[in-house]
mmCIF file of C-alpha atoms in Angstrom:
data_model
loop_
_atom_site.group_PDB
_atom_site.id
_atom_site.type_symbol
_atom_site.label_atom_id
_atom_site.label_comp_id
_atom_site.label_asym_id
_atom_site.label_seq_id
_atom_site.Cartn_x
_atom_site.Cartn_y
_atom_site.Cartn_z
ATOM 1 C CA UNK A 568 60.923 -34.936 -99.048
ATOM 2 C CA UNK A 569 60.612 -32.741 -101.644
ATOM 3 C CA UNK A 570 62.160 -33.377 -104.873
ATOM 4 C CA UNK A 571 62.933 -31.587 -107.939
ATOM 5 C CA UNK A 572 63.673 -33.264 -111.537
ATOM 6 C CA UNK A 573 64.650 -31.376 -114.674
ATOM 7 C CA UNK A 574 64.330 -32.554 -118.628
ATOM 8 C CA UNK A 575 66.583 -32.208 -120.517
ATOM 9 C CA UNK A 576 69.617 -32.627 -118.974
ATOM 10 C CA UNK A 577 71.005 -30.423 -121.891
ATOM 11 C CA UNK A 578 69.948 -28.983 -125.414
ATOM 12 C CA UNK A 579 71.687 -27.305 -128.254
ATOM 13 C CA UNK A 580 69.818 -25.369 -130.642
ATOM 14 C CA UNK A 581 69.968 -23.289 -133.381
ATOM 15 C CA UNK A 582 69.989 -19.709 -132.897
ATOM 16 C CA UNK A 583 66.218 -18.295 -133.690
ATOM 17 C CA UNK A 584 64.204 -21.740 -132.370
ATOM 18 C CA UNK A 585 61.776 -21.665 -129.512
ATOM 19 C CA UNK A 586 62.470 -24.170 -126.512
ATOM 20 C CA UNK A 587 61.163 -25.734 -123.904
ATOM 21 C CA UNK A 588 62.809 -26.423 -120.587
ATOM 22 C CA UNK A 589 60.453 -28.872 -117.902
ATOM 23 C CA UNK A 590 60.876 -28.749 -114.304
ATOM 24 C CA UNK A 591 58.413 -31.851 -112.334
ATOM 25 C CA UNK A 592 58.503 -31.833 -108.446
ATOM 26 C CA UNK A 593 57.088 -34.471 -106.217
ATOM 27 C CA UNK A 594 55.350 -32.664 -103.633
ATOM 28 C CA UNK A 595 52.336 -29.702 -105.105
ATOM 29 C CA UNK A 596 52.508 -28.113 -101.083
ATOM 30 C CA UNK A 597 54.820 -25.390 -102.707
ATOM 31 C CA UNK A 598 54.843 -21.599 -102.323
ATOM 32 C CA UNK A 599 56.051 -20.560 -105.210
ATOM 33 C CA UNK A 600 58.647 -21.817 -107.789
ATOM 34 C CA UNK A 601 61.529 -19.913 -109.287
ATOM 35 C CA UNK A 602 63.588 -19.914 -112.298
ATOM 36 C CA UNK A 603 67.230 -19.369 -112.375
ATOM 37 C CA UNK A 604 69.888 -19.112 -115.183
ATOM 38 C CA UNK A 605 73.510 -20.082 -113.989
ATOM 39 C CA UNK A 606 76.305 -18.644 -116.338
ATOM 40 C CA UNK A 607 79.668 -21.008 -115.776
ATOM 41 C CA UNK A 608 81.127 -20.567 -112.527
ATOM 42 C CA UNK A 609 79.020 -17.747 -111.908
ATOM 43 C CA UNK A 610 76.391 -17.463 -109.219
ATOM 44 C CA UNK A 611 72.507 -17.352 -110.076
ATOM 45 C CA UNK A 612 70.172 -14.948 -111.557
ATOM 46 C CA UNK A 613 66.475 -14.601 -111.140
ATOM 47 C CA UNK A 614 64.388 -15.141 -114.199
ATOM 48 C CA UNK A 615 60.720 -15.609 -113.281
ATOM 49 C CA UNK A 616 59.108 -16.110 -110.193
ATOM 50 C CA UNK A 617 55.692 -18.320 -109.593
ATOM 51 C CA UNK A 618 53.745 -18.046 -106.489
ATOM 52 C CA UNK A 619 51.646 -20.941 -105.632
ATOM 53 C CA UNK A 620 48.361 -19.287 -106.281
ATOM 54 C CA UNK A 621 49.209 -18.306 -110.038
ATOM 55 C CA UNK A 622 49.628 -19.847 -113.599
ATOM 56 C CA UNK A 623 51.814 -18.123 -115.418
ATOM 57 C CA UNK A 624 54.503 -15.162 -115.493
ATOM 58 C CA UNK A 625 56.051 -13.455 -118.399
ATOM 59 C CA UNK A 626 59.412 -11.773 -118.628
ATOM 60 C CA UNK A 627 60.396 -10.191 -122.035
ATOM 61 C CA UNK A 628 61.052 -13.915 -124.475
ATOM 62 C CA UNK A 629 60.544 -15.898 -121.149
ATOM 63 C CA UNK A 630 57.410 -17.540 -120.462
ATOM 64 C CA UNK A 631 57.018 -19.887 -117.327
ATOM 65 C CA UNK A 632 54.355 -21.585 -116.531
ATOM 66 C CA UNK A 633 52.750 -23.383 -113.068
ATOM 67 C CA UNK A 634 50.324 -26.720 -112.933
ATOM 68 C CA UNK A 635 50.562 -27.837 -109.087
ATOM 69 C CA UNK A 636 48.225 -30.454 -108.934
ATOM 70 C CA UNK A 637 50.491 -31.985 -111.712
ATOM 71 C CA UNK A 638 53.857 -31.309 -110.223
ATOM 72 C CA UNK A 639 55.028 -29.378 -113.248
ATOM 73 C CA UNK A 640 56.469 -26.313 -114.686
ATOM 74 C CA UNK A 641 57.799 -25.167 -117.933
ATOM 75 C CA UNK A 642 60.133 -22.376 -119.006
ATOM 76 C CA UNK A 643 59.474 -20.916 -122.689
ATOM 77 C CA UNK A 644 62.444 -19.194 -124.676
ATOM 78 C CA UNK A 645 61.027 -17.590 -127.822
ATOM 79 C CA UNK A 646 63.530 -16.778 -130.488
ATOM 80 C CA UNK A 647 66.425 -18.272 -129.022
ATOM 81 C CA UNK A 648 70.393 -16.265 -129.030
ATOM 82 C CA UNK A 649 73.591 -17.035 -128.443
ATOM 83 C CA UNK A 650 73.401 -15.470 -125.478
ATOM 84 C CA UNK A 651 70.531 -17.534 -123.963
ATOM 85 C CA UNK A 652 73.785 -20.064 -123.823
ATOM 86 C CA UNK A 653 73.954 -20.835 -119.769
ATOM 87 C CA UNK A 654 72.296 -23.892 -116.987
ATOM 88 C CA UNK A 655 68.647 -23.245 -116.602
ATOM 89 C CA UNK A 656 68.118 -24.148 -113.073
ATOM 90 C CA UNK A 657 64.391 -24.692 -111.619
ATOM 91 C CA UNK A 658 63.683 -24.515 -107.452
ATOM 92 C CA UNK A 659 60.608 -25.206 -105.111
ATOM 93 C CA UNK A 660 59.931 -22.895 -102.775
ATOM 94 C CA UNK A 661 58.754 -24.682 -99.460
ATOM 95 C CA UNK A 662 57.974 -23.517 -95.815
ATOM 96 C CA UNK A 663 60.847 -21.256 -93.736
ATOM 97 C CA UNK A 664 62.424 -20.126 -97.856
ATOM 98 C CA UNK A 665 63.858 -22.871 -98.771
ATOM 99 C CA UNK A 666 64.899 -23.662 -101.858
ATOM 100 C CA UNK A 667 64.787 -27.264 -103.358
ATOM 101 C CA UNK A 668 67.019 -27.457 -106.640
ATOM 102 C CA UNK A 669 66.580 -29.464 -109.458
ATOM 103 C CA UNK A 670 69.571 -30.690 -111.642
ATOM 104 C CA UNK A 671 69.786 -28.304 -114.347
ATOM 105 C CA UNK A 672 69.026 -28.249 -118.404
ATOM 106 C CA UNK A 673 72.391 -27.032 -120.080
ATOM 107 C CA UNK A 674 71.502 -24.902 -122.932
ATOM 108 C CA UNK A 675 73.570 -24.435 -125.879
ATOM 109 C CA UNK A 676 72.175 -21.949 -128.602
ATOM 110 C CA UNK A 677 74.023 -22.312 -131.871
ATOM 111 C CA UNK A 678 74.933 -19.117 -133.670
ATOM 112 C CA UNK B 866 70.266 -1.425 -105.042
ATOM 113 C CA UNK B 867 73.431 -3.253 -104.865
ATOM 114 C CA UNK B 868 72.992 -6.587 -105.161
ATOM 115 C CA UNK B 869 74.125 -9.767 -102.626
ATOM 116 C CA UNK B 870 77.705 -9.403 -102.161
ATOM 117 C CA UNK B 871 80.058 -12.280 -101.032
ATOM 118 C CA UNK B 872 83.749 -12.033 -100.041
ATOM 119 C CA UNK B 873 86.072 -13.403 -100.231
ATOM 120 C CA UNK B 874 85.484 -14.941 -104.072
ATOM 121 C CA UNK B 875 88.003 -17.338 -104.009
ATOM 122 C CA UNK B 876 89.993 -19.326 -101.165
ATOM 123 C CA UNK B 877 92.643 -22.352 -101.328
ATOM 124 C CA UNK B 878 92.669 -23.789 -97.888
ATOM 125 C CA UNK B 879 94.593 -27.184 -96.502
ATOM 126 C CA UNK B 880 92.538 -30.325 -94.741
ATOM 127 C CA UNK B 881 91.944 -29.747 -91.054
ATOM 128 C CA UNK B 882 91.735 -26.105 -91.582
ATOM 129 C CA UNK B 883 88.843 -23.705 -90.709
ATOM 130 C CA UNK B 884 87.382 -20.970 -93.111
ATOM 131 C CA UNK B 885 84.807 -18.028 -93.000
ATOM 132 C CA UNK B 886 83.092 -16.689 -95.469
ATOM 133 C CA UNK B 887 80.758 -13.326 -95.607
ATOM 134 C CA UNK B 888 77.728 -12.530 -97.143
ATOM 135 C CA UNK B 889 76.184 -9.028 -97.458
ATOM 136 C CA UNK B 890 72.600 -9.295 -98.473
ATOM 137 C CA UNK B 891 70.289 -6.362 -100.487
ATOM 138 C CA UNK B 892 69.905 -3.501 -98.053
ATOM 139 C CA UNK B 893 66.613 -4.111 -96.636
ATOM 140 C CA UNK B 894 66.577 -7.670 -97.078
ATOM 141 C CA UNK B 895 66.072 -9.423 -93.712
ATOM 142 C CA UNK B 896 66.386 -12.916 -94.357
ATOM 143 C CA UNK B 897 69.513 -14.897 -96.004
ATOM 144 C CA UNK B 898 70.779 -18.347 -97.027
ATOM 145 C CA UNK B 899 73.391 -20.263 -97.080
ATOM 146 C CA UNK B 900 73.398 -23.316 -100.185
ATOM 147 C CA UNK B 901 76.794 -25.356 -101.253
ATOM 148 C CA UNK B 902 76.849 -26.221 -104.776
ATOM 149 C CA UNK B 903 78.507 -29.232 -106.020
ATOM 150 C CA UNK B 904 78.941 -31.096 -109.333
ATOM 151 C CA UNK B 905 77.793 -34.250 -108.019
ATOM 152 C CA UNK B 906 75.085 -33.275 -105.487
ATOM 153 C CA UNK B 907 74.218 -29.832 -107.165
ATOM 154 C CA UNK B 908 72.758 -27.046 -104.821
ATOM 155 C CA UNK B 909 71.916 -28.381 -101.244
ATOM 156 C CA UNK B 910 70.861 -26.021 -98.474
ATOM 157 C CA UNK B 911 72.488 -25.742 -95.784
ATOM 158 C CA UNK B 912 70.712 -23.051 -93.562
ATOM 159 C CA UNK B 913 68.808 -19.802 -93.486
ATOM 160 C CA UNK B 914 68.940 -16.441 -90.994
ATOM 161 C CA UNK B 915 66.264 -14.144 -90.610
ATOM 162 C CA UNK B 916 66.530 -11.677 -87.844
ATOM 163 C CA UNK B 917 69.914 -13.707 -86.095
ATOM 164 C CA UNK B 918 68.152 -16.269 -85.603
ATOM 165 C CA UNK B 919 68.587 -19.598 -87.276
ATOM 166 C CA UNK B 920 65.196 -20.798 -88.749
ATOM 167 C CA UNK B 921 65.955 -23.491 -90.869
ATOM 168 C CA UNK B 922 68.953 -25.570 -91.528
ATOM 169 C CA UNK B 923 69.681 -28.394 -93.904
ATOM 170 C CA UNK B 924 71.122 -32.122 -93.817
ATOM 171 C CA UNK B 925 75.055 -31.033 -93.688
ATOM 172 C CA UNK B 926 77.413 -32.020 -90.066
ATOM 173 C CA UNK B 927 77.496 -29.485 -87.067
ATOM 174 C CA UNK B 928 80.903 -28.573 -88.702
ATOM 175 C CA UNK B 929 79.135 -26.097 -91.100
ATOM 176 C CA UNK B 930 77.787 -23.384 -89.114
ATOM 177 C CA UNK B 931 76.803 -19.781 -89.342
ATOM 178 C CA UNK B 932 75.614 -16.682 -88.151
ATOM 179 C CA UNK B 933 73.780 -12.995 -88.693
ATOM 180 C CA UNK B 934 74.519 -9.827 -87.367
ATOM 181 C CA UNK B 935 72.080 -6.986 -86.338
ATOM 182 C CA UNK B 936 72.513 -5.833 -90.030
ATOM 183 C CA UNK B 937 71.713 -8.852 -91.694
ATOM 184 C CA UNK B 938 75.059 -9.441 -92.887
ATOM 185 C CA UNK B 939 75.815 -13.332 -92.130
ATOM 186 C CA UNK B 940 78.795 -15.293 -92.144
ATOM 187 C CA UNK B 941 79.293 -19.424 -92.419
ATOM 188 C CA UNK B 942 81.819 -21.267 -91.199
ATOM 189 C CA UNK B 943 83.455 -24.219 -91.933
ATOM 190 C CA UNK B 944 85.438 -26.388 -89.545
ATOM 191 C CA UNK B 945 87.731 -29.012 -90.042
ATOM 192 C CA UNK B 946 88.203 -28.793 -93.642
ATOM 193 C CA UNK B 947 87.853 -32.072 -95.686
ATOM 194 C CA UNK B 948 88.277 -32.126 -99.510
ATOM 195 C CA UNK B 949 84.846 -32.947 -100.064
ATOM 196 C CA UNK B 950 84.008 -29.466 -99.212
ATOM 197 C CA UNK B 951 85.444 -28.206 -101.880
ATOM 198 C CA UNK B 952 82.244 -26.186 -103.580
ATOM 199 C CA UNK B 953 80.698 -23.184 -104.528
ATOM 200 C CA UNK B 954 78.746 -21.730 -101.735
ATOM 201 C CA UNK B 955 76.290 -19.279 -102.961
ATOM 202 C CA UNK B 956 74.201 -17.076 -100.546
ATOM 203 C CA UNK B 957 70.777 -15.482 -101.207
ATOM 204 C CA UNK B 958 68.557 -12.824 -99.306
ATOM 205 C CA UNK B 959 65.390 -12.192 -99.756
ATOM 206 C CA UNK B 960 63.175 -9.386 -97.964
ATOM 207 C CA UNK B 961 60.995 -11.249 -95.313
ATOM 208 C CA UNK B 962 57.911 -13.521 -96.936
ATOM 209 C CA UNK B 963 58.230 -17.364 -97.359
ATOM 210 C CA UNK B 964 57.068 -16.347 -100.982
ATOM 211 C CA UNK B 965 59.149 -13.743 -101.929
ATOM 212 C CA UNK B 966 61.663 -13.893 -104.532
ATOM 213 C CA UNK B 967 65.535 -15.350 -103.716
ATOM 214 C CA UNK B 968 68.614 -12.802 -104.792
ATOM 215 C CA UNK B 969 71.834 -14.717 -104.948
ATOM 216 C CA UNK B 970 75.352 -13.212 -104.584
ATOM 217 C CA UNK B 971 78.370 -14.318 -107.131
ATOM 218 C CA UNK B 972 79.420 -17.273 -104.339
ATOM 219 C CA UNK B 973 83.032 -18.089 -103.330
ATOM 220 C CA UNK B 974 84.431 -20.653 -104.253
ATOM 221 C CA UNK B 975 86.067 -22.850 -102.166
ATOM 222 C CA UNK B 976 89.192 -25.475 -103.141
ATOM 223 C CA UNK B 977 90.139 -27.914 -99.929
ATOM 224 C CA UNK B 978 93.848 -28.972 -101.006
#
């Protein structure tokens, strides 16, 4: 059973500092992984999408990276704003489109 | 495009009770799921349509159930309410690979009184 962990469980940070969010799964028979961002009570939004076969993607400040035979991904935030503020939310794709979820890192980006 | 729609966006039901809620996925999009979000247990799937047909479903009782139509729209239903159901269910489409990216809708949230 697949199984998704996420470190931190939250960060705060001052405006203008680059972060790292980590995302570790259990089993490397994925299809792709995605990132989400999850504003409170709000529903999800696509950040960057990873299919099995690649390393990296790049979206504007984002930056997420793939190492399957590790189990690991991580989500780069250069020059951090107040707006960044949300849950970061990483999911393995399996077979059939599921999603597997991990727990979320809170961000907090101090203006 | 317009994006995944859900309705309705919020509902107050009573135990016992039954509930459905609608999803309208990205026009074109053939495939959509269903996942209940929780503080505790966080997002669990709970099943996915492509075509009207069920494909994959997750670990939740035979009282969740759902549905697609001929134009991908799908609903879920809920029987015999318990407060523990009391979440955020959030559904996504995507168009048709096991690889392709997941779209999620704004979710409705759901309070079991």
């Amino acid at each position: 059973k697949q199984e998704v962990t996420q470190i931190p469980a939250a960060l705060s940070v001052p405006e203008g500092e680059n972060l790292v969010l980590n995302c570790s799964f259990t089993d490397s028979a994925i299809y792709n992984l995605q990132w989400f961002r999850q504003d409170p009570g709000k529903g999800l939004t696509s950040l960057l999408l990873i299919q099995s076969s690649q390393r990296e993607q790049t979206s504007g400040r984002l930056n997420a990276s793939l190492d399957k035979s590790s189990g690991r991904s991580t989500l780069y935030i250069a020059a951090s704003q107040p707006g960044d503020s949300a849950t970061y939310l990483c999911a393995v794709g399996g077979s059939a489109r599921q999603l597997t979820f991990g727990s979320g890192t809170q961000l907090t980006v101090l203006p | 495009k317009a994006g995944v729609t859900q309705t309705p966006r919020y509902l107050i039901k009573t135990r016992g009770q039954q509930v459905t809620l609608s999803c309208s996925p990205i026009s074109g999009h053939r495939s959509v799921s269903w996942y209940q979000q929780t503080p505790g247990q966080g997002l669990q799937f709970l099943f996915e349509y492509f075509s009207e047909t069920q494909r994959n479903k997750g670990n939740f009782p035979g009282r969740f159930s759902g549905r697609q139509f001929s134009n991908s729209r799908s609903e879920m239903n809920v029987s015999t309410l318990e407060l523990g159901d009391s979440a955020l269910y959030l559904c996504a489409s995507c168009e048709a690979g096991v690889a392709d990216t997941q779209y999620f809708g704004p979710g409705t949230r759901l309070t079991v009184l």
